[in-house]
Short mmCIF file of C-alpha atoms in Angstrom, two decimals:
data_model
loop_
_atom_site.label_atom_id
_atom_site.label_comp_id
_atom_site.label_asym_id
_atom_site.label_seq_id
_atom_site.Cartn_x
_atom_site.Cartn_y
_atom_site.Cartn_z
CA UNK E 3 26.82 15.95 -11.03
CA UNK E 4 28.73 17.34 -14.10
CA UNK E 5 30.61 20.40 -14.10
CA UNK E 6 28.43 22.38 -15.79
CA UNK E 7 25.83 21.35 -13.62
CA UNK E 8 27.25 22.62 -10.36
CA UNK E 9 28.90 25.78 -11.99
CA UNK E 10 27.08 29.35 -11.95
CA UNK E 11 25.85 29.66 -15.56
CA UNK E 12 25.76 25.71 -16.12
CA UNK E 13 23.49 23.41 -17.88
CA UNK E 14 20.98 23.56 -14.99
CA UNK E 15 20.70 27.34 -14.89
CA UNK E 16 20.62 27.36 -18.59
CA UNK E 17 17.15 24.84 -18.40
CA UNK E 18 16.04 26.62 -15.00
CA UNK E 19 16.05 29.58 -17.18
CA UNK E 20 15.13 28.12 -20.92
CA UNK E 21 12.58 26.03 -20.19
CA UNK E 22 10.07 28.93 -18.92
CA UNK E 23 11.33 30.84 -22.02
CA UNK E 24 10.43 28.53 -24.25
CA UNK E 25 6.70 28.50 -24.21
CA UNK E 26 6.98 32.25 -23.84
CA UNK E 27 8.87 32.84 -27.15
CA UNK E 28 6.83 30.24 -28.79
CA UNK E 29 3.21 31.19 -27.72
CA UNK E 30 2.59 34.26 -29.88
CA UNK E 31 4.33 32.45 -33.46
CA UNK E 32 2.12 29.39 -32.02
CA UNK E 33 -0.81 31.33 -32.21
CA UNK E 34 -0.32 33.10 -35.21
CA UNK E 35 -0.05 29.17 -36.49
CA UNK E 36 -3.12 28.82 -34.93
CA UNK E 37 -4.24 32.24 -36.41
CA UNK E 38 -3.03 31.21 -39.76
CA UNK E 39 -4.53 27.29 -39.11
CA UNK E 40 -8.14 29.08 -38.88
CA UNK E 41 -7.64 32.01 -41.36
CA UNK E 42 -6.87 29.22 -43.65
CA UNK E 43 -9.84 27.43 -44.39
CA UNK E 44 -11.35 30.85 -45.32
CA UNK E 45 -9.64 30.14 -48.40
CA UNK E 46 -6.44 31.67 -50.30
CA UNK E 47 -7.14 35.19 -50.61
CA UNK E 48 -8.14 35.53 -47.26
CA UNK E 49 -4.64 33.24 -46.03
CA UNK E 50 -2.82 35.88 -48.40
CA UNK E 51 -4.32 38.78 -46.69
CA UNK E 52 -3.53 37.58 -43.27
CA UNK E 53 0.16 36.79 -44.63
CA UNK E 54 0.51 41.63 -45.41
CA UNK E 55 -1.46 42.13 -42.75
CA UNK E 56 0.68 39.93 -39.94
CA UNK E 57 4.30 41.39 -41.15
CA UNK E 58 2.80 44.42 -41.37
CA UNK E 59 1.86 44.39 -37.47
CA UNK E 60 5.19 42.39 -36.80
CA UNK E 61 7.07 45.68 -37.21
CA UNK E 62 5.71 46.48 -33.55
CA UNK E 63 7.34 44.22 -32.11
CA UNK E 64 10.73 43.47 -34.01
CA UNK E 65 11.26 47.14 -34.72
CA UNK E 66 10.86 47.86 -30.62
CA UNK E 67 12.71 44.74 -29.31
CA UNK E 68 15.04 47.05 -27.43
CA UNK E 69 12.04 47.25 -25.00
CA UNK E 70 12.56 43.24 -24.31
CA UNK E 71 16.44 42.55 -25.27
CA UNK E 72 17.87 46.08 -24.17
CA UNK E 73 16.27 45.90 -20.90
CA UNK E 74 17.32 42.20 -20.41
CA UNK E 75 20.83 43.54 -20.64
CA UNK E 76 20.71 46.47 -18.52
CA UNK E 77 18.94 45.14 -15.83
CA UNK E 78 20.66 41.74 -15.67
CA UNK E 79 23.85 43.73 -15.09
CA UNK E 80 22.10 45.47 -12.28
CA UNK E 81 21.00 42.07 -10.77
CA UNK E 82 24.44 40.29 -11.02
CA UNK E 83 25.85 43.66 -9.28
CA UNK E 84 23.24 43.24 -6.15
CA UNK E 85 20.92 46.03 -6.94
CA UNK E 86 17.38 44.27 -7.83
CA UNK E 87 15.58 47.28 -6.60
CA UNK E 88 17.89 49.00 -9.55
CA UNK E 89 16.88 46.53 -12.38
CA UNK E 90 13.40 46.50 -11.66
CA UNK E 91 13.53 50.46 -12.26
CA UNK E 92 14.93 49.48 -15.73
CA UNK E 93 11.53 47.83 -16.12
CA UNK E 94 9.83 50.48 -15.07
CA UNK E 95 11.04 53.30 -17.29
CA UNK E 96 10.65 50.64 -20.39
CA UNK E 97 7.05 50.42 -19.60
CA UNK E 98 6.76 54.27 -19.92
CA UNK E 99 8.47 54.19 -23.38
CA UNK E 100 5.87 51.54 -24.18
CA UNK E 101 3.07 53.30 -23.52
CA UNK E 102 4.23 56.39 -25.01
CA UNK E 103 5.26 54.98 -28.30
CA UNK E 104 2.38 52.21 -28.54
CA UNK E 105 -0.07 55.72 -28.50
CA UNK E 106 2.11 56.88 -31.38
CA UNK E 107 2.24 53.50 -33.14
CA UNK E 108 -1.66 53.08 -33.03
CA UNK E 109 -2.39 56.90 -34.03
CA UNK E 110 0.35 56.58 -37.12
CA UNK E 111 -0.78 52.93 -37.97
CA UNK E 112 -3.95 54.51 -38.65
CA UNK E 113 -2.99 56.57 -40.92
CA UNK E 114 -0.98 54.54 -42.90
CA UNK E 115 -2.12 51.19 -42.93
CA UNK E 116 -3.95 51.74 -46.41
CA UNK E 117 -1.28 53.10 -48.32
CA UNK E 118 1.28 50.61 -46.97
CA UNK E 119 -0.95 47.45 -47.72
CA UNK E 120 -1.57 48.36 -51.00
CA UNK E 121 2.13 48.79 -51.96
CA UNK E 122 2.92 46.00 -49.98
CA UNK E 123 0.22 43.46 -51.57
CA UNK E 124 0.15 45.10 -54.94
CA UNK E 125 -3.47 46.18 -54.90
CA UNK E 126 -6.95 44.49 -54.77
CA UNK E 127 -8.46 42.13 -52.27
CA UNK E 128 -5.50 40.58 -50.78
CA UNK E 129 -4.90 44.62 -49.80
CA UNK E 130 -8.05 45.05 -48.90
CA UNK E 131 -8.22 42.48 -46.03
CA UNK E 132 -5.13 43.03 -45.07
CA UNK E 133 -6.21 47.04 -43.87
CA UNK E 134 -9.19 45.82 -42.22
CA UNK E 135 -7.20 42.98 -40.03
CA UNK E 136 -4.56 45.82 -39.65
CA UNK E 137 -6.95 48.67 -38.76
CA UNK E 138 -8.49 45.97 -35.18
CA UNK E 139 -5.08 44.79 -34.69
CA UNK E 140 -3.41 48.18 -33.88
CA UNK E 141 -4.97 48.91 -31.01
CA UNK E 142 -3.42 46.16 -29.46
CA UNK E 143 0.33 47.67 -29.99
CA UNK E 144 0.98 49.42 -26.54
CA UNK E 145 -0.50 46.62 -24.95
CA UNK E 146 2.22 43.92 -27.08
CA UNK E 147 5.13 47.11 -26.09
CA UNK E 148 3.99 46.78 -22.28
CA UNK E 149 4.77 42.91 -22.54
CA UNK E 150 7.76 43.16 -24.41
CA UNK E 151 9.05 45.54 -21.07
CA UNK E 152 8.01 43.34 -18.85
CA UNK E 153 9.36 39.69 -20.31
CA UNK E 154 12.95 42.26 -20.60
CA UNK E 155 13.38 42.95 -16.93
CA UNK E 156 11.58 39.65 -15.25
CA UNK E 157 14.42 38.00 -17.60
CA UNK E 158 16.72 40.47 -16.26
CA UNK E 159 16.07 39.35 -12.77
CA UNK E 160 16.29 35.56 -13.69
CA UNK E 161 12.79 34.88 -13.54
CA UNK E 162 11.27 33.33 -16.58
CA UNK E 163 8.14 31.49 -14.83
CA UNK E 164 6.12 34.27 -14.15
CA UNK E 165 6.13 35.68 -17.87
CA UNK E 166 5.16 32.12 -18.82
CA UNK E 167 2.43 32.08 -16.94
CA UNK E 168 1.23 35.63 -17.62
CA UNK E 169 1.60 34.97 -21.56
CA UNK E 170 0.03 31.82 -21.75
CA UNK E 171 -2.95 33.13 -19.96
CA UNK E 172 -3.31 35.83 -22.51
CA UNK E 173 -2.80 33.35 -25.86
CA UNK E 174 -4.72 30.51 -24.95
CA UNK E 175 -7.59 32.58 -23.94
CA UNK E 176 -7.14 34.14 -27.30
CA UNK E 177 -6.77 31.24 -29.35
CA UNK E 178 -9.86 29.80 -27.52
CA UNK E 179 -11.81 33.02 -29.19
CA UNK E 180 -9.70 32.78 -32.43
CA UNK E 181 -12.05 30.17 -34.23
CA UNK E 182 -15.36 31.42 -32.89
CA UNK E 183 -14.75 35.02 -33.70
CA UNK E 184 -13.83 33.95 -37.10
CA UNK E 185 -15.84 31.55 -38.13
CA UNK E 186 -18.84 31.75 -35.96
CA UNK E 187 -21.05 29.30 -33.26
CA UNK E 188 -24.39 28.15 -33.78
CA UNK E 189 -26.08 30.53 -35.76
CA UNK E 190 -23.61 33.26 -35.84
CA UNK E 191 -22.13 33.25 -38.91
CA UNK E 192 -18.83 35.46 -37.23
CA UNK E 193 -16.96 38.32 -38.11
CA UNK E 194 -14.28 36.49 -40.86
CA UNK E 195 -11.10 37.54 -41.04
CA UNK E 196 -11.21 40.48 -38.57
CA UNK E 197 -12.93 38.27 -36.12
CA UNK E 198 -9.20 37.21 -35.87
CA UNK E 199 -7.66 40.46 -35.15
CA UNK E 200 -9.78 41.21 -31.96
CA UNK E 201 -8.72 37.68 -30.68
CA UNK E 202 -5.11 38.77 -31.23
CA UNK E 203 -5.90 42.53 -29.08
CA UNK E 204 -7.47 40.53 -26.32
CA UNK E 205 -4.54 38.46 -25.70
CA UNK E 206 -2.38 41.48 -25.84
CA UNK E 207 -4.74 42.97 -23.06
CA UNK E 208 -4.78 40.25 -20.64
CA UNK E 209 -0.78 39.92 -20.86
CA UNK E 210 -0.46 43.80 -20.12
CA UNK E 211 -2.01 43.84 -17.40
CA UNK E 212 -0.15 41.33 -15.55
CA UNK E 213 2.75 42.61 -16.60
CA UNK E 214 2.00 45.60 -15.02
CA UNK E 215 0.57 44.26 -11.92
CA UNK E 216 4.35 42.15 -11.49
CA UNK E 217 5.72 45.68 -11.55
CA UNK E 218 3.20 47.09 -8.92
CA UNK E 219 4.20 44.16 -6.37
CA UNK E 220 7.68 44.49 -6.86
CA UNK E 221 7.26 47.99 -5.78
CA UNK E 222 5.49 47.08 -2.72
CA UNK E 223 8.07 44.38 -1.80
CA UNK E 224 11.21 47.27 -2.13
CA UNK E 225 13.15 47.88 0.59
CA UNK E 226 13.21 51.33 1.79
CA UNK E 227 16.79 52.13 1.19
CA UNK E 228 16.51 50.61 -2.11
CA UNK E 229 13.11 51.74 -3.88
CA UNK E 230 11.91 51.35 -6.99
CA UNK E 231 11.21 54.44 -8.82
CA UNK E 232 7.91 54.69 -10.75
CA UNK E 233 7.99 58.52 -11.74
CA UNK E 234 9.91 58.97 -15.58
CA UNK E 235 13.72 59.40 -15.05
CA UNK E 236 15.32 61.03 -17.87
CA UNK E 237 18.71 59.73 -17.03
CA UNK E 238 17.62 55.93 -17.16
CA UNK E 239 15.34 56.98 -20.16
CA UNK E 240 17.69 58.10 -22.50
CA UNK E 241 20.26 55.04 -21.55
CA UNK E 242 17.89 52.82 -22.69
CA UNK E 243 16.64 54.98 -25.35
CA UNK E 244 20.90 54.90 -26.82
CA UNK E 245 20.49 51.46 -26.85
CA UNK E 246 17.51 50.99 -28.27
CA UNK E 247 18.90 53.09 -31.33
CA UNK E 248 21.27 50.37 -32.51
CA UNK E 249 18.55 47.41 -31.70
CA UNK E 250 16.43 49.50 -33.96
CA UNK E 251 18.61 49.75 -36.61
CA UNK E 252 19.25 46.08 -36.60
CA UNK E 253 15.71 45.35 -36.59
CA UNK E 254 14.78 47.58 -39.78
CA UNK E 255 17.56 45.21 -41.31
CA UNK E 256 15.57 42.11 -40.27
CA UNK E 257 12.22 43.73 -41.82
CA UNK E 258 13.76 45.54 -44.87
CA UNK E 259 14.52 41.45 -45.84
CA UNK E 260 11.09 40.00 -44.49
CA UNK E 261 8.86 42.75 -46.36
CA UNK E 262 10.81 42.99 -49.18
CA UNK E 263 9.99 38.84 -49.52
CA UNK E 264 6.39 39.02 -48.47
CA UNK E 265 6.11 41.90 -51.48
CA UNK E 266 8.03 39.43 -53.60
CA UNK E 267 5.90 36.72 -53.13
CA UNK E 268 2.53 38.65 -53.64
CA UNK E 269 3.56 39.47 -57.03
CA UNK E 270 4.35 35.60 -57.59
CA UNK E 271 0.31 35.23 -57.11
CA UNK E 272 -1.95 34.44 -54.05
CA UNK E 273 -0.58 30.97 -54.03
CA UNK E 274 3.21 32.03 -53.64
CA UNK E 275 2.18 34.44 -51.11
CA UNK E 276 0.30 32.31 -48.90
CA UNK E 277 2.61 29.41 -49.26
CA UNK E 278 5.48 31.89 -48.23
CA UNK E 279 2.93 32.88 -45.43
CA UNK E 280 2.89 29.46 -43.89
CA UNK E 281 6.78 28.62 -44.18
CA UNK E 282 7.65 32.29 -42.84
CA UNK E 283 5.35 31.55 -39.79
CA UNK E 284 7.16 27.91 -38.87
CA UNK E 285 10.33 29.94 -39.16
CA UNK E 286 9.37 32.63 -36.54
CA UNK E 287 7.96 29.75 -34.55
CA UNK E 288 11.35 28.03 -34.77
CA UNK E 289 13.56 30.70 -34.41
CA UNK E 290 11.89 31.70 -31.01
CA UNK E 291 11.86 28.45 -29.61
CA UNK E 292 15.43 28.37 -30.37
CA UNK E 293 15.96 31.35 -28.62
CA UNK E 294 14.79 30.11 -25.36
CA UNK E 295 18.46 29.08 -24.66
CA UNK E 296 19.65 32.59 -26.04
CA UNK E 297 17.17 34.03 -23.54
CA UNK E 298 19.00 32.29 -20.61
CA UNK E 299 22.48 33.16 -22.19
CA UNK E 300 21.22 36.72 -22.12
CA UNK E 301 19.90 36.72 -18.63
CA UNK E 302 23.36 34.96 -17.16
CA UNK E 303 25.85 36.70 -19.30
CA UNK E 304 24.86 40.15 -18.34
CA UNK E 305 24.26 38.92 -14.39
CA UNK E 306 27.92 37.49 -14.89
CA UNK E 307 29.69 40.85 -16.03
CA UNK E 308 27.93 42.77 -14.14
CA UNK E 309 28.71 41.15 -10.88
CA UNK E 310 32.81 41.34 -12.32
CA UNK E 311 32.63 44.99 -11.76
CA UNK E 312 29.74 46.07 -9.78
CA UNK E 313 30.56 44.47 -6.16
CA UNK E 314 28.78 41.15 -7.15
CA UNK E 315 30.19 37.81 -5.73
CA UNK E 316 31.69 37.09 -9.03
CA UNK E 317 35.65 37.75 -9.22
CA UNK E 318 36.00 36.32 -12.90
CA UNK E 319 32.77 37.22 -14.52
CA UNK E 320 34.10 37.93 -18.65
CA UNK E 321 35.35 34.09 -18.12
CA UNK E 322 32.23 32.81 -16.55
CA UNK E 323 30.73 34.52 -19.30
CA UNK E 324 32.19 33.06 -21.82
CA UNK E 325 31.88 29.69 -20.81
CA UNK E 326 28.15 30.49 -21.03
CA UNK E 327 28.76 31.49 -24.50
CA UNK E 328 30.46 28.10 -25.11
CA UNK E 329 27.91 26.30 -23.79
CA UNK E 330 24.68 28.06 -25.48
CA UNK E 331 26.11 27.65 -28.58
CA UNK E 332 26.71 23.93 -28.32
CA UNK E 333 23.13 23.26 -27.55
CA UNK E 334 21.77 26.04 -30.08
CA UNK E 335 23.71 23.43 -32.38
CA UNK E 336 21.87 20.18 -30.96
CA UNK E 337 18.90 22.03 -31.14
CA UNK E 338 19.07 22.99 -34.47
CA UNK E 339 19.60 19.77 -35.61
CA UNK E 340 16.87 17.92 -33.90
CA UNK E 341 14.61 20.80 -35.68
CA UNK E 342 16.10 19.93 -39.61
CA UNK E 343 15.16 16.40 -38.86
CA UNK E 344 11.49 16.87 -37.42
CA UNK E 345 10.73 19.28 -40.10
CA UNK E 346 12.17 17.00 -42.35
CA UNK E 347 9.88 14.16 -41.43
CA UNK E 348 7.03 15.92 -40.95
CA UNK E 349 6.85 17.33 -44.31
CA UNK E 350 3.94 15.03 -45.56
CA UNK E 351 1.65 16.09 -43.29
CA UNK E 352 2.63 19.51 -41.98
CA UNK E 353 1.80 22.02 -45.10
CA UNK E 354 -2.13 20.63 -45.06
CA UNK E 355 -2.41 21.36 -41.18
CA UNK E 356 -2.61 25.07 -42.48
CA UNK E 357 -4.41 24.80 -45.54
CA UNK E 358 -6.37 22.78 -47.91
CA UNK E 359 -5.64 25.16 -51.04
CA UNK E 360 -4.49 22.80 -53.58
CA UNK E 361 -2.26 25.62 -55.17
CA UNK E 362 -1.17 26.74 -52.43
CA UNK E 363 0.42 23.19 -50.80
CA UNK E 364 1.99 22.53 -54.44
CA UNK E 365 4.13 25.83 -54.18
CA UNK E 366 5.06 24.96 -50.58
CA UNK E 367 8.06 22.66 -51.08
CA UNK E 368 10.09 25.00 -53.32
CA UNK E 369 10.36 26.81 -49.87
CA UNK E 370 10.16 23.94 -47.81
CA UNK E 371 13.71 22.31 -47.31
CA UNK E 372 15.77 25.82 -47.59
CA UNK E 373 13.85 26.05 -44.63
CA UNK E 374 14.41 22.73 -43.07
CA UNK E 375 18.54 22.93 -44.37
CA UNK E 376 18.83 26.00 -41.91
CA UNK E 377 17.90 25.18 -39.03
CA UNK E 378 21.52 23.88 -38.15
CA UNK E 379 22.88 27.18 -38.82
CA UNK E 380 19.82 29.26 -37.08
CA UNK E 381 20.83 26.85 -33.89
CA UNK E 382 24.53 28.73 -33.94
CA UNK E 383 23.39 32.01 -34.71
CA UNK E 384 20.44 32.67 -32.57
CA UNK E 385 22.36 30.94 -29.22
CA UNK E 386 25.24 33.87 -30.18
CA UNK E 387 23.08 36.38 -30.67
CA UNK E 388 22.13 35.61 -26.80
CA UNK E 389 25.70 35.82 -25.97
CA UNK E 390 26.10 39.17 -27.62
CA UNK E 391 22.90 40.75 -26.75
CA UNK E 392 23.44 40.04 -22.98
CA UNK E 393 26.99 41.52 -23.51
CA UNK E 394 25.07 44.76 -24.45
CA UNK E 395 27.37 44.24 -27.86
CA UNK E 396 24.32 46.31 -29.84
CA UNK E 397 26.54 48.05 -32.25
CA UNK E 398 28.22 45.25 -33.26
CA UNK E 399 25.12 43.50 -34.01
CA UNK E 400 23.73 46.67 -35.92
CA UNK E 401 26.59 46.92 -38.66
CA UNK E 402 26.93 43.11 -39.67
CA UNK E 403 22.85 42.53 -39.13
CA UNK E 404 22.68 45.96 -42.00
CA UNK E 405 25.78 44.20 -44.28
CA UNK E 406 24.10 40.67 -44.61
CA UNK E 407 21.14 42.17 -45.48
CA UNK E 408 22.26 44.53 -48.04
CA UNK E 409 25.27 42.42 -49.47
CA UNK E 410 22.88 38.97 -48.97
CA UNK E 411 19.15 39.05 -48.98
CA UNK E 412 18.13 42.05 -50.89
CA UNK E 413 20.47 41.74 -53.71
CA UNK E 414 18.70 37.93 -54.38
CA UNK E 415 15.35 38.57 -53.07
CA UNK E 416 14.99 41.59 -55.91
CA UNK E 417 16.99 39.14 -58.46
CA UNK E 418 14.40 36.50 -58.05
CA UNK E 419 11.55 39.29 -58.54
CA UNK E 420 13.55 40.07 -61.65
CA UNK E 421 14.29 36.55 -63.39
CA UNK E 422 10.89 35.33 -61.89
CA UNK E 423 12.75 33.24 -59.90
CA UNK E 424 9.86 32.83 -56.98
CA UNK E 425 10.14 31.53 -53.60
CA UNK E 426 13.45 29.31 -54.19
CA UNK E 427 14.66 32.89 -55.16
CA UNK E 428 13.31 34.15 -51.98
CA UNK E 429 14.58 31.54 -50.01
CA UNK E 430 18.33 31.77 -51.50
CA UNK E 431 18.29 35.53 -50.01
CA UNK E 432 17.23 34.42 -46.91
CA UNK E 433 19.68 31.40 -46.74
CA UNK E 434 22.44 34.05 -47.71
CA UNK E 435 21.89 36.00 -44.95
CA UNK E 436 21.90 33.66 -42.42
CA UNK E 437 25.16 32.17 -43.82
CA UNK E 438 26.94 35.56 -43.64
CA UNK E 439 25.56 36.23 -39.79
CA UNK E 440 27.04 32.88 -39.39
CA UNK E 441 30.66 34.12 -40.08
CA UNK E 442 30.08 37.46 -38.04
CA UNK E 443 28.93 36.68 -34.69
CA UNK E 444 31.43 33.22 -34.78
CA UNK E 445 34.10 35.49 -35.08
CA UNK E 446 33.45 37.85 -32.64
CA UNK E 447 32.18 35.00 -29.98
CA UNK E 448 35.86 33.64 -30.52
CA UNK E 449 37.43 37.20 -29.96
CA UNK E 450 36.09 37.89 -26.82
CA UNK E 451 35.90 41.16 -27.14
CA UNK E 452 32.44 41.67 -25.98
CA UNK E 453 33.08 40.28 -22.15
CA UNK E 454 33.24 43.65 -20.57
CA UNK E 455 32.07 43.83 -16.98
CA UNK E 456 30.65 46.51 -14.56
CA UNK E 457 26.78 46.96 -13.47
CA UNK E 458 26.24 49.44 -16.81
CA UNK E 459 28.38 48.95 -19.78
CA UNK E 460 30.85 51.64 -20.80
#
């Protein structure tokens, strides 16, 4: 047995962790393959609608991920400090944020979804389908905001299978529906392109619910000294809610970069935008799967620095954390690379598995290997971001997530808008950005200065 194998925080509670993540993270950018897969053969204008509509609804999720990652962090310190009863009651009080800002997300979605599509899409059909997708698809947001809680403090208490399994259940049933809903059975000539939204809200459903049953049996399973606490607490509330402010921030930076290159790309034509569509898509898929090992650094850093200060069995936690941070980052590395070389080889046949649209697969490849070229670097950075995530380091991930985006992506992506550069243009910006996150979070993983312990970070 190696040493990392029989230390806390090794390579086996790295996998014990990962491997559960992994299908996790990947199912909902699998199905949205899957989505987009289906969508596809209803020809370009409908793949380019899907493309608005599907960053449109991503803002949900990536603009909330404090409900997941913020939680992860906080209760994970709770864990590592012996308090389960105490990190599950993070959990809890997420869930009630959920469902109070998934109302407000479905009400205001409403209202906006018209106006929004039509800037972002320029107008015309491509807008058109892209509201009524939108319009189904909303009602599914507190149920996606419930999940996101729940995979937060199940990670938070080390336990990864459960979420699997609970996910899973949700997307395959959903991607079961996806193709009959759309295209139809017998002779039922289906709904078309909303046929796939209501797939995507039943998912969302199942997933919610067994989320929320997890938190019902933990509550049952308390001990009485040590209960959890179901009613709203203000206190935990607006921890989570200070937080969540700089996860925010750092996810408008993320989405001021992806809409700005979906708008891009529309203007390109239906072809640029639906060829961005299906490169974009392998990228979230890629970038999640990758951070299944940032989900276990996440899980064991916090446990480790919270255990330092909060009468946990560790006496050295900030250097058992960052010997997870050493490790994570070597395999985000090795990971990264095995992805540049299967995307690399599969590039002959990969494009058609999502559509059939001549124009579309010739405008692929100017996207195509930026793509492929990053996945090295995305290895590095997504493994840190783990690291500093499960640190609780949020502000520092704000301010340098905000400066690659306005000094990297935005200047190009708006350049290549400009000087009708297309998605090469758009794919520069992005490969920018990533290079200058690159820099950041390598130098503060080297300075250490995130490693501080105790159940709740100062």
């Amino acid at each position: 047995m190696t040493t990392a194998e029989r230390t806390p925080g090794g390579a086996r509670d790295i996998l014990r962790l990962a491997v559960p993540a992994l299908p996790v993270l990947a199912a909902e950018p699998l199905y949205l393959l899957v989505d987009t897969a289906v969508v596809g053969r209803l020809g370009g204008v409908a793949l380019a609608s899907l493309a608005v509509a599907a960053v449109l609804f991503a803002q949900v999720t990536t603009q909330l991920t404090f409900l997941s990652y913020g939680t992860t962090a906080r209760a994970a310190r709770f864990f590592g400090a012996g308090r389960r009863s105490a990190a599950v009651t993070e959990g809890v009080q997420a869930t009630w944020l959920a469902l109070a800002v998934g109302v407000v997300v479905v009400v205001l979605g409403q209202l906006v979804a018209a106006p929004v599509a039509g800037v972002l899409a320029g107008g015309g059909e491509i807008a058109e389908g892209a509201v009524s997708w939108l319009r189904i698809a909303l009602f599914g947001a507190p149920f996606v905001l419930v999940t996101l809680a729940g995979n937060g403090w199940m990670r938070g208490v080390q336990d990864t299978r459960r979420p699997m399994y609970y996910v899973l259940a949700g997307n395959g049933l959903s991607a079961a529906l996806c193709p009959v809903l759309v295209h139809g059975a017998g002779g039922w000539q289906g709904w078309g392109l909303e046929g796939s939204a209501v797939a995507n809200v039943v998912a969302q459903m199942v997933s919610a619910a067994l989320f929320l049953a997890a938190l019902a049996a933990e509550r049952r399973r308390a001990p009485a000294g040590a209960p959890v606490r179901f009613a709203p607490d203000g206190a935990v509330l607006r921890a989570q809610l200070t937080m969540g402010r700089d996860l925010v921030i750092r996810s408008l930076g993320f989405q001021a970069c992806f809409l700005s290159a979906t708008a891009v790309a529309a203007r390109f034509g239906a072809e640029s935008v639906a060829a961005h569509q299906v490169v974009l898509q392998l990228w979230v898929f890629q970038s999640l799967v990758l951070d299944a090992v940032a989900i276990a650094a996440q899980a064991l850093v916090g446990s480790a620095l919270g255990a330092a200060g909060g009468g946990g069995p560790d006496g050295d936690g900030a250097a058992h954390a960052r010997a997870v941070a050493a490790r994570v980052t070597r395999y985000g590395l090795v990971l990264g690379c095995l992805f540049g070389l299967v995307f690399a080889a599969l590039y002959p046949v990969l494009p058609g598995v999502f559509t059939t649209d001549a124009a579309v697969l010739a405008t692929i490849p100017a996207a195509w290997w930026f793509f492929t070229a990053l996945q090295p670097v995305a290895g590095v950075v997504f493994a840190v971001d783990g690291v500093l995530l499960g640190a609780g380091d949020a502000a520092f991930l704000r301010t340098t997530t905000l400066l690659a985006a306005l000094g990297g992506f935005l200047p190009l992506i708006w350049l290549s808008l400009l000087f009708d550069w297309g998605l090469a243009g758009i794919w520069t910006g992005l490969t920018t950005f990533m290079l200058v996150r690159l820099v950041a979070v390598g130098w503060r993983a080297r300075s250490g200065r995130w490693a501080v312990t105790g159940a709740v970070r100062p």
